[in-house]
């Protein structure tokens, strides 16, 4: 009976329905946008290319030994001498591989994409925390951005900007931004209501309450979101090497095509050590916020 019902539904209900051309609609829109907004896309392309090239040149301007010391000093300042020594040793290993230049290019892509994603994510997270209607609209959009496979981002971006570094940066921004929005909203919503009411009782304006009360108390959660943005940006930058993104992603994708184990291992090791550097330094900065220090003191 069930089999008969299933066949009947398929024959007379579902099968006659035409296929919905969602993909065709998207392709038509992308082609129209590429022609209609060509000047805007060219400006974005030139701006991102400028930021990436100059930052990469700046990172490569100093010798690798000096950069290793600077990375170690940054880690030491963030979380102590143990992390500084470990990061220094790890970056020395990266400098010892043949891919120091590609590592700095990858770091440049990550920093450009992560900074832009953070600049966009924090205001959107604040708007979502302050306005429930905006939060309800933004939630499914963020779900879509997070669940859509990473490779799918590259298709429309490449159609709009051709191959190269810029499509990788734009796809990375889209892919890495949702955690920053979500955790900014979460941190602001977790602020103690009594503290907010105390500020209102003293006559503080909503903007002053946001800047002086909510954001400082939500800073540890926001910093956790920034850490996730940076980690996702690094993972996406490697995938962007498939569309000419350069850096370690290009080395890894090339070694995969040639089955070059040595090149793939060296580049993968550089990615791992770079991820450890970015993760530990951002965590260390998060632990140094006044709210995090107060929480540690209260736990003692």
Short mmCIF file of C-alpha atoms in Angstrom, two decimals:
data_model
loop_
_atom_site.label_atom_id
_atom_site.label_comp_id
_atom_site.label_asym_id
_atom_site.label_seq_id
_atom_site.Cartn_x
_atom_site.Cartn_y
_atom_site.Cartn_z
CA UNK A 1 0.00 0.00 0.00
CA UNK A 2 2.77 2.44 0.95
CA UNK A 3 4.72 1.55 -2.18
CA UNK A 4 1.59 2.07 -4.33
CA UNK A 5 0.96 5.47 -2.70
CA UNK A 6 4.56 6.52 -3.22
CA UNK A 7 4.46 5.57 -6.90
CA UNK A 8 1.15 7.35 -7.38
CA UNK A 9 2.47 10.54 -5.80
CA UNK A 10 5.62 10.40 -7.91
CA UNK A 11 3.71 9.73 -11.16
CA UNK A 12 0.86 12.18 -10.81
CA UNK A 13 2.06 14.86 -8.37
CA UNK A 14 5.84 15.34 -8.20
CA UNK A 15 7.03 14.16 -11.61
CA UNK A 16 4.80 16.53 -13.65
CA UNK A 17 6.15 19.54 -11.74
CA UNK A 18 8.84 21.43 -13.67
CA UNK A 19 12.33 21.75 -12.22
CA UNK A 20 12.83 25.08 -10.49
CA UNK A 21 15.69 26.91 -12.25
CA UNK A 22 17.24 28.44 -9.12
CA UNK A 23 20.74 28.04 -10.52
CA UNK A 24 19.77 29.66 -13.82
CA UNK A 25 18.27 32.61 -11.97
CA UNK A 26 21.44 33.08 -9.96
CA UNK A 27 23.63 32.86 -13.06
CA UNK A 28 21.46 35.44 -14.83
CA UNK A 29 21.69 37.77 -11.84
CA UNK A 30 25.48 37.41 -11.56
CA UNK A 31 25.97 38.11 -15.27
CA UNK A 32 23.66 41.14 -15.05
CA UNK A 33 25.43 42.46 -11.95
CA UNK A 34 28.85 42.02 -13.58
CA UNK A 35 27.78 44.25 -16.47
CA UNK A 36 25.66 46.76 -14.53
CA UNK A 37 28.05 47.36 -11.64
CA UNK A 38 31.35 46.86 -13.43
CA UNK A 39 32.82 50.13 -12.12
CA UNK A 40 32.04 49.21 -8.51
CA UNK A 41 33.54 45.76 -8.84
CA UNK A 42 36.66 47.25 -10.43
CA UNK A 43 37.03 49.66 -7.52
CA UNK A 44 36.66 46.86 -4.96
CA UNK A 45 39.14 44.75 -6.90
CA UNK A 46 41.70 47.56 -7.00
CA UNK A 47 41.25 48.40 -3.30
CA UNK A 48 41.63 44.85 -2.04
CA UNK A 49 44.57 44.23 -4.38
CA UNK A 50 46.24 47.39 -3.03
CA UNK A 51 45.79 46.34 0.61
CA UNK A 52 47.00 42.81 -0.01
CA UNK A 53 50.07 43.72 -2.08
CA UNK A 54 51.30 46.45 0.26
CA UNK A 55 50.74 44.40 3.40
CA UNK A 56 52.51 41.39 1.88
CA UNK A 57 55.39 43.62 0.76
CA UNK A 58 55.59 45.06 4.27
CA UNK A 59 55.75 41.60 5.86
CA UNK A 60 58.44 40.55 3.38
CA UNK A 61 60.42 43.79 3.66
CA UNK A 62 62.21 42.71 6.84
CA UNK A 63 64.41 39.59 6.84
CA UNK A 64 62.74 36.40 8.01
CA UNK A 65 64.92 36.26 11.15
CA UNK A 66 63.72 39.69 12.26
CA UNK A 67 60.11 38.74 11.56
CA UNK A 68 60.49 35.58 13.65
CA UNK A 69 61.66 37.72 16.57
CA UNK A 70 58.74 40.11 16.08
CA UNK A 71 56.24 37.24 16.07
CA UNK A 72 57.83 35.83 19.23
CA UNK A 73 57.70 39.26 20.89
CA UNK A 74 54.01 39.66 20.00
CA UNK A 75 53.22 36.25 21.48
CA UNK A 76 55.27 37.07 24.61
CA UNK A 77 53.37 40.34 25.06
CA UNK A 78 50.04 38.56 24.56
CA UNK A 79 50.49 35.61 26.92
CA UNK A 80 53.95 35.32 28.41
CA UNK A 81 57.42 34.04 27.66
CA UNK A 82 56.42 30.39 27.23
CA UNK A 83 54.11 31.19 24.34
CA UNK A 84 56.70 33.60 22.96
CA UNK A 85 59.37 30.90 22.96
CA UNK A 86 57.02 28.37 21.37
CA UNK A 87 55.86 30.77 18.65
CA UNK A 88 59.44 31.82 18.00
CA UNK A 89 60.48 28.20 17.54
CA UNK A 90 57.48 27.47 15.31
CA UNK A 91 58.05 30.48 13.05
CA UNK A 92 61.74 29.62 12.86
CA UNK A 93 60.69 26.23 11.47
CA UNK A 94 58.49 28.03 8.92
CA UNK A 95 61.39 30.27 7.93
CA UNK A 96 63.51 27.15 7.50
CA UNK A 97 61.07 25.75 4.89
CA UNK A 98 61.15 27.00 1.27
CA UNK A 99 57.78 28.74 1.70
CA UNK A 100 58.41 31.76 3.92
CA UNK A 101 57.30 34.16 1.17
CA UNK A 102 54.08 32.19 0.58
CA UNK A 103 53.45 32.12 4.34
CA UNK A 104 53.65 35.91 4.54
CA UNK A 105 51.34 36.19 1.53
CA UNK A 106 48.84 33.91 3.26
CA UNK A 107 49.13 35.93 6.46
CA UNK A 108 48.47 39.09 4.45
CA UNK A 109 45.32 37.58 2.92
CA UNK A 110 44.10 36.43 6.33
CA UNK A 111 44.67 39.82 7.95
CA UNK A 112 42.98 41.78 5.15
CA UNK A 113 39.96 39.45 5.04
CA UNK A 114 39.68 39.14 8.83
CA UNK A 115 39.89 42.88 9.47
CA UNK A 116 37.21 43.64 6.89
CA UNK A 117 35.02 40.80 8.22
CA UNK A 118 35.40 42.14 11.77
CA UNK A 119 34.60 45.71 10.68
CA UNK A 120 31.38 44.40 9.12
CA UNK A 121 30.53 41.82 11.79
CA UNK A 122 30.67 43.94 14.95
CA UNK A 123 28.16 46.63 13.83
CA UNK A 124 25.85 43.91 12.49
CA UNK A 125 26.11 42.05 15.80
CA UNK A 126 25.32 45.23 17.72
CA UNK A 127 22.30 45.87 15.49
CA UNK A 128 21.10 42.29 16.00
CA UNK A 129 21.46 42.59 19.78
CA UNK A 130 19.60 45.90 19.92
CA UNK A 131 16.83 45.03 17.44
CA UNK A 132 15.06 41.68 17.57
CA UNK A 133 13.48 42.18 14.15
CA UNK A 134 16.90 42.66 12.58
CA UNK A 135 18.15 39.62 14.52
CA UNK A 136 15.30 37.48 13.17
CA UNK A 137 16.10 38.58 9.61
CA UNK A 138 19.86 38.16 10.00
CA UNK A 139 19.74 34.68 11.57
CA UNK A 140 18.68 32.71 8.45
CA UNK A 141 21.10 34.74 6.32
CA UNK A 142 23.97 33.84 8.66
CA UNK A 143 22.84 30.20 8.68
CA UNK A 144 22.95 30.22 4.88
CA UNK A 145 26.43 31.79 4.86
CA UNK A 146 27.77 29.20 7.30
CA UNK A 147 26.20 26.08 5.81
CA UNK A 148 26.79 26.77 2.12
CA UNK A 149 29.85 24.74 1.05
CA UNK A 150 32.99 26.83 0.88
CA UNK A 151 33.69 25.98 -2.75
CA UNK A 152 30.29 27.36 -3.78
CA UNK A 153 31.34 30.85 -2.64
CA UNK A 154 34.14 30.84 -5.17
CA UNK A 155 31.92 30.34 -8.25
CA UNK A 156 30.00 33.67 -8.31
CA UNK A 157 32.98 35.60 -6.92
CA UNK A 158 35.24 34.33 -9.70
CA UNK A 159 32.57 35.29 -12.25
CA UNK A 160 32.56 38.84 -10.86
CA UNK A 161 36.27 39.36 -10.23
CA UNK A 162 38.03 36.73 -12.41
CA UNK A 163 40.74 34.55 -10.86
CA UNK A 164 43.37 35.85 -8.47
CA UNK A 165 43.79 37.04 -4.91
CA UNK A 166 40.70 39.27 -4.71
CA UNK A 167 38.09 36.48 -5.22
CA UNK A 168 39.77 34.53 -2.45
CA UNK A 169 39.66 37.51 -0.08
CA UNK A 170 35.98 38.24 -0.81
CA UNK A 171 34.95 34.59 -0.40
CA UNK A 172 36.94 34.51 2.84
CA UNK A 173 35.14 37.59 4.17
CA UNK A 174 31.72 36.03 3.46
CA UNK A 175 32.70 32.69 4.95
CA UNK A 176 34.39 34.05 8.10
CA UNK A 177 31.96 36.83 9.08
CA UNK A 178 29.00 34.91 10.67
CA UNK A 179 30.77 33.87 13.94
CA UNK A 180 31.73 37.49 14.55
CA UNK A 181 28.11 38.62 14.17
CA UNK A 182 26.69 35.80 16.27
CA UNK A 183 29.14 36.10 19.17
CA UNK A 184 28.90 39.89 19.24
CA UNK A 185 25.12 39.58 19.55
CA UNK A 186 25.46 36.83 22.16
CA UNK A 187 27.91 38.82 24.27
CA UNK A 188 25.69 41.90 24.31
CA UNK A 189 22.57 39.90 25.15
CA UNK A 190 24.38 38.23 28.07
CA UNK A 191 25.17 41.53 29.78
CA UNK A 192 23.49 41.64 33.19
CA UNK A 193 20.21 43.52 32.92
CA UNK A 194 20.67 45.06 36.37
CA UNK A 195 23.91 46.72 35.29
CA UNK A 196 22.13 48.25 32.28
CA UNK A 197 19.26 49.44 34.48
CA UNK A 198 21.77 51.06 36.85
CA UNK A 199 23.21 53.04 33.95
CA UNK A 200 19.71 54.07 32.89
CA UNK A 201 18.95 55.17 36.46
CA UNK A 202 21.95 57.53 36.38
CA UNK A 203 20.58 59.09 33.17
CA UNK A 204 23.01 57.58 30.67
CA UNK A 205 21.90 57.66 27.05
CA UNK A 206 21.47 54.39 25.09
CA UNK A 207 24.63 55.13 23.10
CA UNK A 208 26.62 55.76 26.28
CA UNK A 209 25.27 52.56 27.86
CA UNK A 210 26.31 50.63 24.77
CA UNK A 211 29.83 52.07 24.65
CA UNK A 212 30.59 52.31 28.39
CA UNK A 213 28.70 49.30 29.79
CA UNK A 214 27.57 46.71 27.26
CA UNK A 215 30.60 46.53 24.96
CA UNK A 216 33.23 46.33 27.76
CA UNK A 217 31.27 43.58 29.54
CA UNK A 218 30.71 41.69 26.28
CA UNK A 219 34.34 42.06 25.17
CA UNK A 220 35.50 38.51 26.08
CA UNK A 221 32.70 36.97 24.01
CA UNK A 222 33.36 39.41 21.16
CA UNK A 223 37.06 38.49 21.27
CA UNK A 224 36.12 34.82 21.03
CA UNK A 225 34.14 35.70 17.90
CA UNK A 226 37.15 37.53 16.45
CA UNK A 227 39.27 34.46 17.11
CA UNK A 228 36.78 32.32 15.18
CA UNK A 229 36.74 34.83 12.32
CA UNK A 230 40.53 34.63 12.01
CA UNK A 231 40.57 30.82 12.13
CA UNK A 232 37.86 30.50 9.48
CA UNK A 233 39.64 33.09 7.34
CA UNK A 234 42.81 31.01 7.43
CA UNK A 235 40.95 27.84 6.45
CA UNK A 236 39.21 29.58 3.54
CA UNK A 237 42.38 31.27 2.28
CA UNK A 238 43.91 27.85 1.68
CA UNK A 239 40.84 26.80 -0.35
CA UNK A 240 41.09 30.07 -2.28
CA UNK A 241 44.41 28.85 -3.65
CA UNK A 242 42.37 26.79 -6.11
CA UNK A 243 41.31 30.00 -7.92
CA UNK A 244 44.72 31.62 -8.07
CA UNK A 245 44.73 33.01 -4.55
CA UNK A 246 48.47 32.50 -4.19
CA UNK A 247 50.26 31.86 -0.92
CA UNK A 248 50.26 28.50 0.79
CA UNK A 249 46.91 27.60 -0.76
CA UNK A 250 48.46 27.63 -4.22
CA UNK A 251 51.35 25.47 -3.00
CA UNK A 252 49.00 22.92 -1.41
CA UNK A 253 46.66 22.73 -4.40
CA UNK A 254 49.65 22.40 -6.75
CA UNK A 255 51.24 19.67 -4.67
CA UNK A 256 47.92 17.81 -4.63
CA UNK A 257 47.79 17.86 -8.43
CA UNK A 258 51.39 16.64 -8.71
CA UNK A 259 51.24 14.29 -5.69
CA UNK A 260 54.26 16.16 -4.32
CA UNK A 261 54.32 14.94 -0.72
CA UNK A 262 57.32 17.05 0.35
CA UNK A 263 55.84 20.35 -0.86
CA UNK A 264 52.41 19.52 0.55
CA UNK A 265 53.85 18.61 3.96
CA UNK A 266 56.01 21.73 4.19
CA UNK A 267 53.14 24.01 3.19
CA UNK A 268 50.70 22.20 5.51
CA UNK A 269 53.16 22.52 8.39
CA UNK A 270 53.42 26.26 7.72
CA UNK A 271 49.61 26.56 7.77
CA UNK A 272 49.41 24.73 11.11
CA UNK A 273 52.09 26.87 12.74
CA UNK A 274 50.53 30.05 11.37
CA UNK A 275 47.15 28.97 12.76
CA UNK A 276 48.70 28.34 16.18
CA UNK A 277 50.29 31.80 16.11
CA UNK A 278 47.05 33.58 15.26
CA UNK A 279 44.94 31.50 17.65
CA UNK A 280 47.18 31.79 20.70
CA UNK A 281 47.88 35.50 20.25
CA UNK A 282 44.19 36.40 19.92
CA UNK A 283 43.34 34.20 22.92
CA UNK A 284 46.07 35.90 24.91
CA UNK A 285 44.71 39.34 24.05
CA UNK A 286 41.23 38.17 25.06
CA UNK A 287 42.53 36.99 28.44
CA UNK A 288 44.01 40.43 29.07
CA UNK A 289 40.66 42.25 28.91
CA UNK A 290 39.51 43.72 32.26
CA UNK A 291 36.39 41.54 32.35
CA UNK A 292 38.42 38.36 31.82
CA UNK A 293 40.86 39.40 34.57
CA UNK A 294 37.99 40.10 36.97
CA UNK A 295 36.46 36.69 36.20
CA UNK A 296 39.77 34.95 36.97
CA UNK A 297 40.12 36.83 40.24
CA UNK A 298 36.54 35.94 41.23
CA UNK A 299 37.21 32.26 40.50
CA UNK A 300 40.17 32.14 42.91
#
